[in-house]
Amino acid sequence: MEIRRQGDTLEIAELDPFLAELLRQVPESTNPDGVEAAEKRIFSAPAPADEHELCTEWKQYVEPELRRIFRSSTEVVAADLKMLNGSKKPFANCTLHIPIRHADAWLNALNQARLVIASKYGFTEGELGDHYRSPIGSRRDLSLFQVNFYGFLQEFILQEIQGHPDDST
Amino acid sequence: MTWQPLRGRGEVVRDGSGESTAVVRLPFTLALEMPELEQETREEDLLDVPWQVVVHNDPVNLMSYVTMVFQKVFGFSPDRAEKHMLEVHREGRSIVWSGLRERAELYVQQLHGYLLLATIERAR
């Protein structure tokens, strides 16, 4: 895999089918439904538990807006990912182009996905910091790899935004 | 406010110099009743207490991401943003802003939009 900036686009080239599949799973991975820990983490409490009124109002008025923001980011990412489906050869490497104006949406969706996956599997800080863990022998290992791969992409996008402060939307 | 009628009338008062002053005595008195305070509905000190925006440690969020969010939301310099990020990382939490409740809520909402673990708390 090669990742670089080309003008107003971030290019992820030579994506092998495995990594391309992990990228395709970004939108689906952002969904916390059915996993209480993930739902709690994505929509975390805005105040200590004794601030009942504040927490109740938050659920009623702020959470719907947060859901809208998260959904909007995921939709942008899902639309960008459609270009991965263009290859007619089933096991060919492919290239993904991310417009730089979509950087914030990608950062947000990748973060949602990482948080949801980490909550589902209850990864510890030690596991999350172990970037050299291998081989992938279980679904849990694969999910940890997925979290770290998405984190790597986030780092790259951040570097590109910080190098060009006007890019972020 | 209540009033109570009194028997009264005008009269002339004379002092030692021989001059006289007319005094009118009202046939009632005015009495103001203080309202009874049955229950304090809002503690006065809460109006003045500042609120804090606290960011909590989260092993998933990248350090560089948290630093970027602090710069975006609060307009911190890179150095100040990094200082708060490291405080979150090492101490488990950092107070990133304090002031009026309404503004603090807005900041926490923005931080949640970036998926940071943030709460609004009363300054003790």
Tab-separated table of C-alpha atoms in Angstrom:
chain	number	residue	atom	x	y	z
A	1	MET	CA	0.000	0.000	0.000
A	2	GLU	CA	1.229	3.467	-0.846
A	3	ILE	CA	-0.280	6.560	0.599
A	4	ARG	CA	0.470	10.077	-0.528
A	5	ARG	CA	-0.984	13.460	-1.256
A	6	GLN	CA	-1.668	14.432	-4.848
A	7	GLY	CA	-2.781	18.069	-4.950
A	8	ASP	CA	-6.222	18.272	-3.350
A	9	THR	CA	-6.508	14.532	-2.992
A	10	LEU	CA	-5.145	11.899	-0.653
A	11	GLU	CA	-4.258	8.840	-2.669
A	12	ILE	CA	-4.122	5.365	-1.195
A	13	ALA	CA	-2.679	3.226	-3.976
A	14	GLU	CA	-1.732	-0.425	-4.302
A	15	LEU	CA	-4.427	-1.407	-1.859
A	16	ASP	CA	-4.467	-5.187	-1.652
A	17	PRO	CA	-7.863	-6.894	-1.408
A	18	PHE	CA	-7.521	-7.469	2.345
A	19	LEU	CA	-6.866	-3.814	3.189
A	20	ALA	CA	-9.465	-2.697	0.646
A	21	GLU	CA	-12.001	-4.872	2.430
A	22	LEU	CA	-11.069	-3.334	5.790
A	23	LEU	CA	-11.670	0.092	4.279
A	24	ARG	CA	-15.028	-0.986	2.881
A	25	GLN	CA	-15.994	-1.954	6.410
A	26	VAL	CA	-15.481	1.561	7.818
A	27	PRO	CA	-19.120	2.728	7.457
A	28	GLU	CA	-20.559	-0.499	8.817
A	29	SER	CA	-18.092	-0.501	11.709
A	30	THR	CA	-19.311	2.883	12.925
A	31	ASN	CA	-22.667	1.423	13.903
A	32	PRO	CA	-22.871	0.931	17.689
A	33	ASP	CA	-26.387	-0.563	17.594
A	34	GLY	CA	-26.830	-3.612	19.736
A	35	VAL	CA	-23.588	-3.111	21.664
A	36	GLU	CA	-24.320	-1.233	24.842
A	37	ALA	CA	-20.684	-0.435	25.607
A	38	ALA	CA	-20.199	1.056	22.152
A	39	GLU	CA	-23.404	3.096	22.356
A	40	LYS	CA	-22.320	4.394	25.760
A	41	ARG	CA	-18.920	5.374	24.454
A	42	ILE	CA	-20.126	7.101	21.283
A	43	PHE	CA	-22.856	8.951	23.183
A	44	SER	CA	-20.999	9.427	26.436
A	45	ALA	CA	-22.466	11.286	29.415
A	46	PRO	CA	-21.991	15.069	29.267
A	47	ALA	CA	-21.758	15.497	33.041
A	48	PRO	CA	-21.383	13.569	36.297
A	49	ALA	CA	-24.340	11.319	37.082
A	50	ASP	CA	-25.761	13.664	39.743
A	51	GLU	CA	-26.495	16.334	37.100
A	52	HIS	CA	-29.787	14.643	36.207
A	53	GLU	CA	-31.427	17.595	34.505
A	54	LEU	CA	-28.445	18.363	32.326
A	55	CYS	CA	-28.087	14.717	31.257
A	56	THR	CA	-31.799	14.414	30.464
A	57	GLU	CA	-31.833	17.571	28.356
A	58	TRP	CA	-28.684	16.422	26.601
A	59	LYS	CA	-30.328	13.135	25.564
A	60	GLN	CA	-33.351	14.998	24.303
A	61	TYR	CA	-31.751	17.887	22.434
A	62	VAL	CA	-28.047	17.264	21.804
A	63	GLU	CA	-27.858	13.558	21.033
A	64	PRO	CA	-30.031	13.796	17.904
A	65	GLU	CA	-27.682	16.484	16.567
A	66	LEU	CA	-24.634	14.323	17.334
A	67	ARG	CA	-26.255	11.393	15.534
A	68	ARG	CA	-26.796	13.634	12.531
A	69	ILE	CA	-23.128	14.731	12.510
A	70	PHE	CA	-21.877	11.157	12.780
A	71	ARG	CA	-24.241	9.893	10.095
A	72	SER	CA	-23.252	12.698	7.756
A	73	SER	CA	-19.541	11.862	8.104
A	74	THR	CA	-20.209	8.183	7.501
A	75	GLU	CA	-22.197	8.948	4.354
A	76	VAL	CA	-19.324	11.008	2.914
A	77	VAL	CA	-16.910	8.140	3.555
A	78	ALA	CA	-19.296	5.554	2.109
A	79	ALA	CA	-19.601	7.615	-1.077
A	80	ASP	CA	-15.799	7.896	-1.426
A	81	LEU	CA	-15.425	4.159	-0.899
A	82	LYS	CA	-17.642	3.339	-3.872
A	83	MET	CA	-14.639	3.742	-6.144
A	84	LEU	CA	-13.174	0.603	-4.594
A	85	ASN	CA	-15.930	-1.381	-6.272
A	86	GLY	CA	-14.880	-0.320	-9.772
A	87	SER	CA	-12.262	-3.004	-10.384
A	88	LYS	CA	-13.455	-5.893	-12.524
A	89	LYS	CA	-10.619	-8.178	-11.469
A	90	PRO	CA	-11.594	-9.756	-8.155
A	91	PHE	CA	-8.167	-9.885	-6.497
A	92	ALA	CA	-6.492	-6.886	-8.103
A	93	ASN	CA	-4.944	-4.106	-6.064
A	94	CYS	CA	-6.876	-0.875	-6.244
A	95	THR	CA	-6.561	2.834	-5.507
A	96	LEU	CA	-8.683	5.099	-3.346
A	97	HIS	CA	-8.807	8.860	-3.777
A	98	ILE	CA	-10.029	10.962	-0.857
A	99	PRO	CA	-10.727	14.630	-1.632
A	100	ILE	CA	-8.937	16.732	0.968
A	101	ARG	CA	-12.200	18.547	1.737
A	102	HIS	CA	-13.508	15.208	3.042
A	103	ALA	CA	-10.658	14.898	5.538
A	104	ASP	CA	-12.764	15.880	8.563
A	105	ALA	CA	-15.474	13.389	7.633
A	106	TRP	CA	-12.876	10.628	7.281
A	107	LEU	CA	-11.268	11.495	10.615
A	108	ASN	CA	-14.669	11.396	12.270
A	109	ALA	CA	-15.823	8.142	10.675
A	110	LEU	CA	-12.519	6.404	11.328
A	111	ASN	CA	-12.718	7.527	14.936
A	112	GLN	CA	-16.278	6.283	15.296
A	113	ALA	CA	-15.261	2.916	13.851
A	114	ARG	CA	-12.210	2.608	16.115
A	115	LEU	CA	-14.224	3.482	19.225
A	116	VAL	CA	-17.057	1.097	18.384
A	117	ILE	CA	-14.735	-1.817	17.611
A	118	ALA	CA	-12.595	-1.153	20.694
A	119	SER	CA	-15.724	-1.028	22.875
A	120	LYS	CA	-17.084	-4.258	21.390
A	121	TYR	CA	-13.894	-6.163	22.189
A	122	GLY	CA	-12.907	-4.271	25.308
A	123	PHE	CA	-9.346	-3.718	24.144
A	124	THR	CA	-6.941	-2.621	26.845
A	125	GLU	CA	-4.524	0.287	26.505
A	126	GLY	CA	-1.695	-2.244	26.287
A	127	GLU	CA	-3.332	-4.093	23.402
A	128	LEU	CA	-4.055	-0.888	21.543
A	129	GLY	CA	-0.425	0.167	21.849
A	130	ASP	CA	0.927	-3.178	20.670
A	131	HIS	CA	1.345	-2.439	16.955
A	132	TYR	CA	3.547	-5.457	16.321
A	133	ARG	CA	1.106	-8.071	17.567
A	134	SER	CA	0.898	-10.927	15.105
A	135	PRO	CA	-0.152	-13.195	13.619
A	136	ILE	CA	-3.870	-12.556	13.225
A	137	GLY	CA	-5.279	-15.720	14.724
A	138	SER	CA	-8.765	-14.756	15.820
A	139	ARG	CA	-11.587	-12.338	15.125
A	140	ARG	CA	-10.374	-10.330	18.100
A	141	ASP	CA	-6.850	-10.072	16.641
A	142	LEU	CA	-8.305	-9.029	13.291
A	143	SER	CA	-10.382	-6.341	14.969
A	144	LEU	CA	-7.339	-5.032	16.821
A	145	PHE	CA	-5.476	-4.857	13.515
A	146	GLN	CA	-8.470	-3.026	12.032
A	147	VAL	CA	-8.417	-0.435	14.858
A	148	ASN	CA	-4.695	0.138	14.366
A	149	PHE	CA	-4.982	0.311	10.569
A	150	TYR	CA	-7.710	2.942	10.861
A	151	GLY	CA	-5.511	4.777	13.378
A	152	PHE	CA	-2.647	4.776	10.895
A	153	LEU	CA	-4.921	6.351	8.280
A	154	GLN	CA	-6.035	8.967	10.798
A	155	GLU	CA	-2.402	9.842	11.533
A	156	PHE	CA	-1.700	10.266	7.843
A	157	ILE	CA	-4.741	12.476	7.275
A	158	LEU	CA	-3.850	14.571	10.331
A	159	GLN	CA	-0.317	15.063	9.072
A	160	GLU	CA	-1.640	16.270	5.753
A	161	ILE	CA	-4.138	18.668	7.367
A	162	GLN	CA	-1.554	20.098	9.751
A	163	GLY	CA	0.903	20.561	6.924
A	164	HIS	CA	-1.740	22.583	5.083
A	165	PRO	CA	-3.806	24.433	7.731
A	166	ASP	CA	-6.344	25.777	5.216
A	167	ASP	CA	-7.374	22.333	4.022
A	168	SER	CA	-9.593	21.356	6.896
A	169	THR	CA	-13.301	22.014	6.312
B	1	MET	CA	-50.075	45.345	51.810
B	2	THR	CA	-52.856	45.973	54.285
B	3	TRP	CA	-54.323	49.095	55.843
B	4	GLN	CA	-56.018	49.598	59.133
B	5	PRO	CA	-58.436	52.494	59.707
B	6	LEU	CA	-57.818	54.621	62.791
B	7	ARG	CA	-59.936	57.226	64.426
B	8	GLY	CA	-58.180	60.481	63.858
B	9	ARG	CA	-58.530	64.106	62.944
B	10	GLY	CA	-56.599	67.219	62.145
B	11	GLU	CA	-55.302	69.289	65.045
B	12	VAL	CA	-53.178	72.350	65.625
B	13	VAL	CA	-49.974	71.994	67.582
B	14	ARG	CA	-48.482	75.067	69.202
B	15	ASP	CA	-44.876	75.333	70.263
B	16	GLY	CA	-43.360	77.660	72.906
B	17	SER	CA	-42.732	80.580	70.443
B	18	GLY	CA	-46.385	81.024	69.807
B	19	GLU	CA	-46.229	79.742	66.223
B	20	SER	CA	-48.625	76.999	65.347
B	21	THR	CA	-48.401	74.059	62.978
B	22	ALA	CA	-51.283	72.202	61.502
B	23	VAL	CA	-50.925	68.430	61.790
B	24	VAL	CA	-53.173	66.091	59.948
B	25	ARG	CA	-53.509	62.688	61.454
B	26	LEU	CA	-54.555	60.160	58.891
B	27	PRO	CA	-57.497	58.023	59.809
B	28	PHE	CA	-55.512	54.873	58.877
B	29	THR	CA	-51.997	53.500	58.901
B	30	LEU	CA	-50.178	51.776	56.073
B	31	ALA	CA	-48.473	48.549	56.927
B	32	LEU	CA	-46.297	46.600	54.475
B	33	GLU	CA	-46.178	42.871	54.961
B	34	MET	CA	-42.972	41.126	53.991
B	35	PRO	CA	-43.662	38.154	51.717
B	36	GLU	CA	-42.961	34.842	53.331
B	37	LEU	CA	-40.206	32.856	51.678
B	38	GLU	CA	-41.501	29.338	51.613
B	39	GLN	CA	-38.667	27.682	49.708
B	40	GLU	CA	-35.467	28.673	47.922
B	41	THR	CA	-35.917	27.508	44.337
B	42	ARG	CA	-32.368	28.189	43.242
B	43	GLU	CA	-29.265	28.414	45.334
B	44	GLU	CA	-27.788	31.821	44.815
B	45	ASP	CA	-24.212	30.625	44.800
B	46	LEU	CA	-24.882	28.447	41.752
B	47	LEU	CA	-25.409	31.546	39.673
B	48	ASP	CA	-21.846	32.631	40.288
B	49	VAL	CA	-20.044	29.307	40.340
B	50	PRO	CA	-18.047	28.800	37.176
B	51	TRP	CA	-18.359	25.583	35.222
B	52	GLN	CA	-15.469	23.586	33.893
B	53	VAL	CA	-15.002	21.659	30.701
B	54	VAL	CA	-13.085	18.509	31.579
B	55	VAL	CA	-11.578	16.141	29.019
B	56	HIS	CA	-10.973	12.575	30.173
B	57	ASN	CA	-8.420	10.024	29.050
B	58	ASP	CA	-9.397	7.586	26.368
B	59	PRO	CA	-6.937	4.965	25.126
B	60	VAL	CA	-8.467	4.863	21.637
B	61	ASN	CA	-8.293	8.496	20.574
B	62	LEU	CA	-4.917	9.321	19.044
B	63	MET	CA	-2.805	11.904	20.840
B	64	SER	CA	-2.342	13.862	17.624
B	65	TYR	CA	-6.104	13.811	17.053
B	66	VAL	CA	-6.859	15.133	20.545
B	67	THR	CA	-4.291	17.910	20.054
B	68	MET	CA	-5.905	18.880	16.755
B	69	VAL	CA	-9.370	18.963	18.331
B	70	PHE	CA	-8.189	21.291	21.145
B	71	GLN	CA	-6.760	23.659	18.560
B	72	LYS	CA	-9.958	23.631	16.535
B	73	VAL	CA	-12.479	23.933	19.346
B	74	PHE	CA	-10.663	26.323	21.704
B	75	GLY	CA	-8.264	28.002	19.304
B	76	PHE	CA	-5.317	26.852	21.426
B	77	SER	CA	-1.786	27.250	20.142
B	78	PRO	CA	-0.118	23.933	19.220
B	79	ASP	CA	1.955	24.089	22.421
B	80	ARG	CA	-1.023	24.748	24.684
B	81	ALA	CA	-3.100	22.075	22.959
B	82	GLU	CA	-0.307	19.558	23.413
B	83	LYS	CA	0.113	20.511	27.079
B	84	HIS	CA	-3.566	19.749	27.764
B	85	MET	CA	-3.428	16.577	25.698
B	86	LEU	CA	-0.454	15.326	27.726
B	87	GLU	CA	-2.251	16.236	30.955
B	88	VAL	CA	-5.218	14.132	29.836
B	89	HIS	CA	-2.879	11.288	28.921
B	90	ARG	CA	-0.830	11.374	32.153
B	91	GLU	CA	-3.297	12.593	34.765
B	92	GLY	CA	-6.437	11.069	33.288
B	93	ARG	CA	-8.175	14.426	32.881
B	94	SER	CA	-7.561	18.054	32.099
B	95	ILE	CA	-9.651	21.160	32.727
B	96	VAL	CA	-9.526	22.828	29.343
B	97	TRP	CA	-11.911	25.725	29.933
B	98	SER	CA	-13.975	27.324	32.698
B	99	GLY	CA	-16.676	29.957	32.669
B	100	LEU	CA	-20.400	30.298	32.173
B	101	ARG	CA	-22.486	27.158	31.951
B	102	GLU	CA	-24.049	27.870	28.569
B	103	ARG	CA	-20.696	28.274	26.852
B	104	ALA	CA	-19.275	25.248	28.661
B	105	GLU	CA	-22.169	23.136	27.368
B	106	LEU	CA	-21.484	24.325	23.853
B	107	TYR	CA	-17.820	23.330	24.126
B	108	VAL	CA	-18.700	19.900	25.484
B	109	GLN	CA	-21.130	19.433	22.620
B	110	GLN	CA	-18.385	20.265	20.131
B	111	LEU	CA	-15.941	17.917	21.853
B	112	HIS	CA	-18.503	15.099	21.738
B	113	GLY	CA	-18.918	15.824	18.041
B	114	TYR	CA	-15.238	14.945	17.732
B	115	LEU	CA	-15.871	11.896	19.941
B	116	LEU	CA	-13.719	13.025	22.845
B	117	LEU	CA	-14.713	12.022	26.369
B	118	ALA	CA	-15.659	15.372	27.849
B	119	THR	CA	-17.891	16.533	30.686
B	120	ILE	CA	-19.162	19.774	32.136
B	121	GLU	CA	-18.640	20.061	35.891
B	122	ARG	CA	-19.213	22.669	38.553
B	123	ALA	CA	-16.006	24.240	39.796
B	124	ARG	CA	-15.672	23.225	43.474
